[in-house]
């Protein structure tokens, strides 16, 4: 279990989370109903055989929003709808109006929902009360906000907001790519995205290339700015940081993973606990670097 993306929100570190687990239990996932399209709620992060809805490690809590989505392809609904409309037109000699179309479509969905396949989904989150940060394992802001909304539903109030940088992230990323000193421990990776400042300007995506080469310099001299940049922290973490401050392609490298593999684990739960402990420690170090570099505002 390692997160692959980190969409970050800040909340007041003074927030009382002592009763979080029973509050999550009140909002546990229930099976999607026969006439429902989807259902959301909290599930056990380590699987149904380890029933706790929360795992605590060094001030960080691992929680998971699970869900069930009905698979009802629009093409299937539209095909059946067209057949019904054609039958009405043939019988009555007129094309059904908009209200009739909507009513028939709603009736079809109601008829098909109980027979639709159900797809399970899950999204993990790391909630660090000490830092006042929640990191959601997704690169989609919308998906991350839905997880935050579930936490808010459980707590009654959860004033979490997207990260707010006091300096423009694009300017910092461009400076690092242009040769400005990087924070201690950070080195450039092998990919970046460059954009012309104009709204409809050129976009250049570079992968698996040395980022200090002449080609990059020419793009920067032409006025392009860096909007995504691959970075490595202490040979332990590689990631791609965007100007939206979403961490993508988050990966623990051998330097970090070797620490965990040197310890034997008797069962899957113990291994998951060890993985989360490792990821928690590396995340804390990464966030400390980002907080200083981008002067991230606190939510207190």
XYZ file of C-alpha atoms in Angstrom:
300
model
C 0.000 0.000 0.000
C 1.682 3.166 -1.230
C -0.157 6.253 -2.429
C 0.461 7.156 -6.065
C -0.788 10.757 -5.988
C -1.222 13.383 -3.299
C -3.878 16.071 -3.494
C -3.375 18.144 -0.357
C -5.659 20.200 1.867
C -4.894 22.065 5.082
C -7.063 22.242 8.171
C -6.447 23.723 11.644
C -3.998 21.533 13.575
C -6.015 22.359 16.695
C -8.945 20.311 15.356
C -10.026 17.627 17.841
C -9.891 14.221 16.143
C -9.963 12.080 19.290
C -13.387 10.613 18.457
C -12.792 10.212 14.735
C -13.161 6.430 14.515
C -16.692 6.208 15.995
C -17.645 9.191 13.841
C -16.415 7.347 10.757
C -18.442 4.317 11.827
C -21.589 6.428 11.711
C -20.820 7.063 8.031
C -19.632 3.574 7.063
C -20.331 2.369 3.534
C -23.699 0.734 2.993
C -24.467 -1.357 -0.112
C -25.884 0.610 -3.008
C -29.675 0.325 -3.072
C -31.689 -1.218 -5.915
C -32.707 2.200 -7.254
C -29.488 4.066 -6.406
C -26.697 4.878 -8.843
C -23.953 4.986 -6.221
C -23.138 4.791 -2.542
C -20.214 6.210 -0.537
C -18.927 5.693 2.980
C -15.908 4.651 5.021
C -14.403 1.178 4.824
C -11.551 -0.558 6.633
C -8.260 0.559 5.019
C -6.659 -2.866 5.525
C -9.592 -4.845 4.222
C -12.740 -6.378 5.632
C -10.840 -8.936 7.722
C -9.260 -6.087 9.725
C -12.384 -4.181 10.640
C -10.957 -0.919 12.039
C -11.942 2.112 9.951
C -8.812 3.950 11.063
C -5.136 3.156 11.392
C -2.969 5.535 13.452
C 0.782 5.930 13.013
C 2.963 8.761 14.341
C 0.120 11.272 14.435
C -1.133 10.308 10.969
C -4.394 8.495 10.334
C -5.059 6.238 7.392
C -8.682 6.210 6.327
C -10.461 5.013 3.210
C -13.627 6.122 1.456
C -15.196 3.184 -0.320
C -18.002 3.157 -2.796
C -20.243 1.140 -5.052
C -21.191 2.448 -8.490
C -23.875 0.976 -10.729
C -22.621 0.396 -14.267
C -25.376 1.615 -16.550
C -23.870 2.478 -19.961
C -25.491 5.470 -21.609
C -25.356 3.707 -24.980
C -27.578 0.902 -23.645
C -30.113 3.341 -22.194
C -30.183 5.423 -25.376
C -30.599 2.375 -27.597
C -33.609 1.143 -25.621
C -35.003 4.666 -25.493
C -34.814 5.038 -29.278
C -36.663 1.752 -29.720
C -39.445 2.885 -27.381
C -39.704 6.246 -29.138
C -39.827 4.566 -32.550
C -42.608 2.275 -31.353
C -44.653 5.243 -30.087
C -44.128 7.152 -33.341
C -45.229 4.164 -35.391
C -48.308 3.601 -33.226
C -49.432 7.224 -32.864
C -48.047 8.707 -36.067
C -46.174 11.485 -34.280
C -42.789 12.050 -32.693
C -42.879 12.098 -28.870
C -42.071 15.449 -27.266
C -39.293 16.298 -24.837
C -41.318 15.560 -21.706
C -42.218 12.117 -23.005
C -38.581 11.396 -23.848
C -37.482 12.390 -20.336
C -40.216 10.318 -18.679
C -39.366 7.253 -20.745
C -35.672 7.618 -20.027
C -36.304 7.896 -16.279
C -38.519 4.820 -16.437
C -35.830 2.878 -18.293
C -33.160 3.800 -15.733
C -35.470 2.758 -12.881
C -36.128 -0.526 -14.665
C -32.467 -1.264 -15.402
C -30.845 -0.167 -12.114
C -31.731 -3.289 -10.068
C -30.075 -5.449 -12.750
C -26.967 -3.313 -13.275
C -23.516 -4.562 -12.347
C -21.914 -2.961 -9.282
C -18.310 -1.718 -9.402
C -16.489 -1.256 -6.076
C -14.217 1.794 -5.726
C -11.954 3.111 -2.974
C -9.842 6.186 -2.296
C -7.259 6.300 0.485
C -6.328 9.343 2.504
C -3.636 10.239 5.023
C -4.830 12.672 7.660
C -2.018 14.207 9.720
C -3.383 16.090 12.712
C 0.043 17.415 13.721
C 0.652 19.077 10.358
C -3.002 19.927 9.789
C -2.898 18.237 6.373
C -5.002 15.648 4.591
C -3.436 13.961 1.559
C -5.843 12.142 -0.760
C -4.556 9.445 -3.108
C -5.808 10.949 -6.356
C -4.687 13.537 -8.893
C -8.294 14.651 -9.426
C -9.266 17.696 -7.401
C -12.931 16.723 -7.711
C -12.328 13.206 -6.369
C -10.194 14.568 -3.544
C -12.864 17.068 -2.567
C -15.440 14.262 -2.433
C -13.252 12.468 0.128
C -12.919 15.671 2.141
C -16.710 16.022 1.982
C -17.104 12.524 3.435
C -14.781 13.433 6.320
C -16.795 16.620 6.819
C -19.998 14.564 6.881
C -18.536 12.328 9.572
C -17.158 15.148 11.726
C -19.992 17.599 11.204
C -17.396 20.289 10.476
C -14.053 19.949 8.704
C -12.609 23.286 7.514
C -10.119 21.838 5.030
C -9.011 24.000 2.097
C -6.624 23.473 -0.847
C -3.029 24.532 -0.264
C -2.375 28.258 -0.475
C 1.143 29.261 -1.546
C 2.413 32.761 -0.781
C 4.662 32.609 -3.859
C 3.576 31.555 -7.351
C 4.360 27.836 -7.762
C 4.964 28.270 -11.499
C 7.669 30.852 -10.785
C 9.388 28.561 -8.277
C 9.288 25.541 -10.597
C 10.592 27.604 -13.517
C 13.402 28.953 -11.353
C 14.476 25.491 -10.260
C 14.506 24.305 -13.860
C 16.495 27.381 -14.893
C 19.221 26.683 -12.343
C 18.095 28.282 -9.085
C 19.245 26.456 -5.975
C 16.863 23.685 -4.971
C 15.955 23.034 -1.340
C 18.290 20.665 0.496
C 17.708 17.087 -0.563
C 15.837 17.891 -3.778
C 17.233 17.109 -7.223
C 15.724 17.360 -10.690
C 14.066 14.300 -12.190
C 13.668 13.471 -15.863
C 10.423 15.082 -16.982
C 8.725 18.463 -17.105
C 5.938 20.392 -18.777
C 6.594 23.826 -20.268
C 3.925 26.300 -21.322
C 3.891 29.578 -23.142
C 2.360 32.207 -20.812
C -0.278 33.050 -23.438
C -3.602 31.295 -22.854
C -3.442 29.486 -26.197
C 0.333 29.208 -26.298
C 2.458 26.144 -27.005
C 2.796 23.289 -24.524
C 5.939 21.144 -24.462
C 6.050 17.867 -22.524
C 9.463 16.342 -21.958
C 10.037 12.886 -20.524
C 13.083 10.713 -19.835
C 15.492 13.530 -20.590
C 18.246 15.359 -18.768
C 16.544 18.577 -17.615
C 19.685 20.684 -17.437
C 20.379 20.357 -21.164
C 20.512 22.962 -23.907
C 17.064 22.140 -25.286
C 15.406 23.055 -21.983
C 17.401 26.287 -21.823
C 16.186 27.324 -25.264
C 12.552 26.810 -24.270
C 13.057 28.902 -21.135
C 14.842 31.642 -23.094
C 11.840 31.709 -25.452
C 9.649 32.585 -22.469
C 8.106 29.252 -21.643
C 7.377 28.526 -17.987
C 7.450 25.278 -16.049
C 4.052 23.991 -14.921
C 5.081 20.450 -13.914
C 8.462 19.231 -12.761
C 9.824 15.812 -11.804
C 11.821 15.870 -8.579
C 13.618 13.435 -6.289
C 13.960 13.837 -2.521
C 17.054 12.282 -0.919
C 16.932 9.316 -3.300
C 13.916 8.156 -1.283
C 10.978 9.675 -3.181
C 10.387 10.551 -6.803
C 7.366 12.616 -7.840
C 6.050 15.150 -10.330
C 4.944 18.432 -8.803
C 2.471 20.643 -10.645
C 1.792 24.333 -10.342
C -1.517 23.255 -8.760
C 0.657 21.742 -5.968
C -0.744 18.285 -6.678
C 1.916 15.604 -6.286
C 1.658 13.072 -9.105
C 3.575 9.832 -9.745
C 4.533 9.632 -6.081
C 6.915 6.704 -5.675
C 9.097 5.437 -2.863
C 12.514 4.502 -4.219
C 14.844 1.713 -3.193
C 16.551 3.915 -0.634
C 13.294 4.104 1.320
C 11.789 0.690 0.536
C 14.970 -1.142 1.581
C 14.302 0.018 5.129
C 11.009 -1.878 5.171
C 12.208 -4.976 3.361
C 14.945 -5.477 5.947
C 12.215 -6.377 8.443
C 10.217 -9.587 8.171
C 6.430 -9.454 8.561
C 4.322 -12.413 9.600
C 1.073 -11.412 7.928
C -0.476 -9.016 5.457
C -1.742 -6.657 8.178
C 1.730 -6.266 9.635
C 3.120 -5.550 6.180
C 0.445 -2.939 5.476
C 1.162 -1.281 8.802
C 4.865 -1.185 7.980
C 4.178 0.269 4.540
C 1.955 2.992 5.958
C 4.527 3.825 8.636
C 7.212 4.171 5.965
C 5.022 6.286 3.717
C 3.972 8.492 6.635
C 7.568 9.285 7.524
C 8.519 10.081 3.929
C 5.392 12.193 3.441
C 6.206 14.292 6.503
C 9.675 15.018 5.127
C 8.284 15.885 1.714
C 5.635 18.188 3.098
C 8.209 20.016 5.218
C 10.216 20.744 2.055
C 7.149 21.931 0.127
C 5.941 24.063 3.029
C 9.232 25.969 3.196
C 9.794 26.251 -0.541
C 6.325 27.556 -1.399
C 5.598 29.319 1.899
C 2.381 27.384 2.407
C -0.134 29.165 4.613
C -1.430 27.437 7.720
C -5.135 27.013 8.294
C -5.029 28.029 11.963
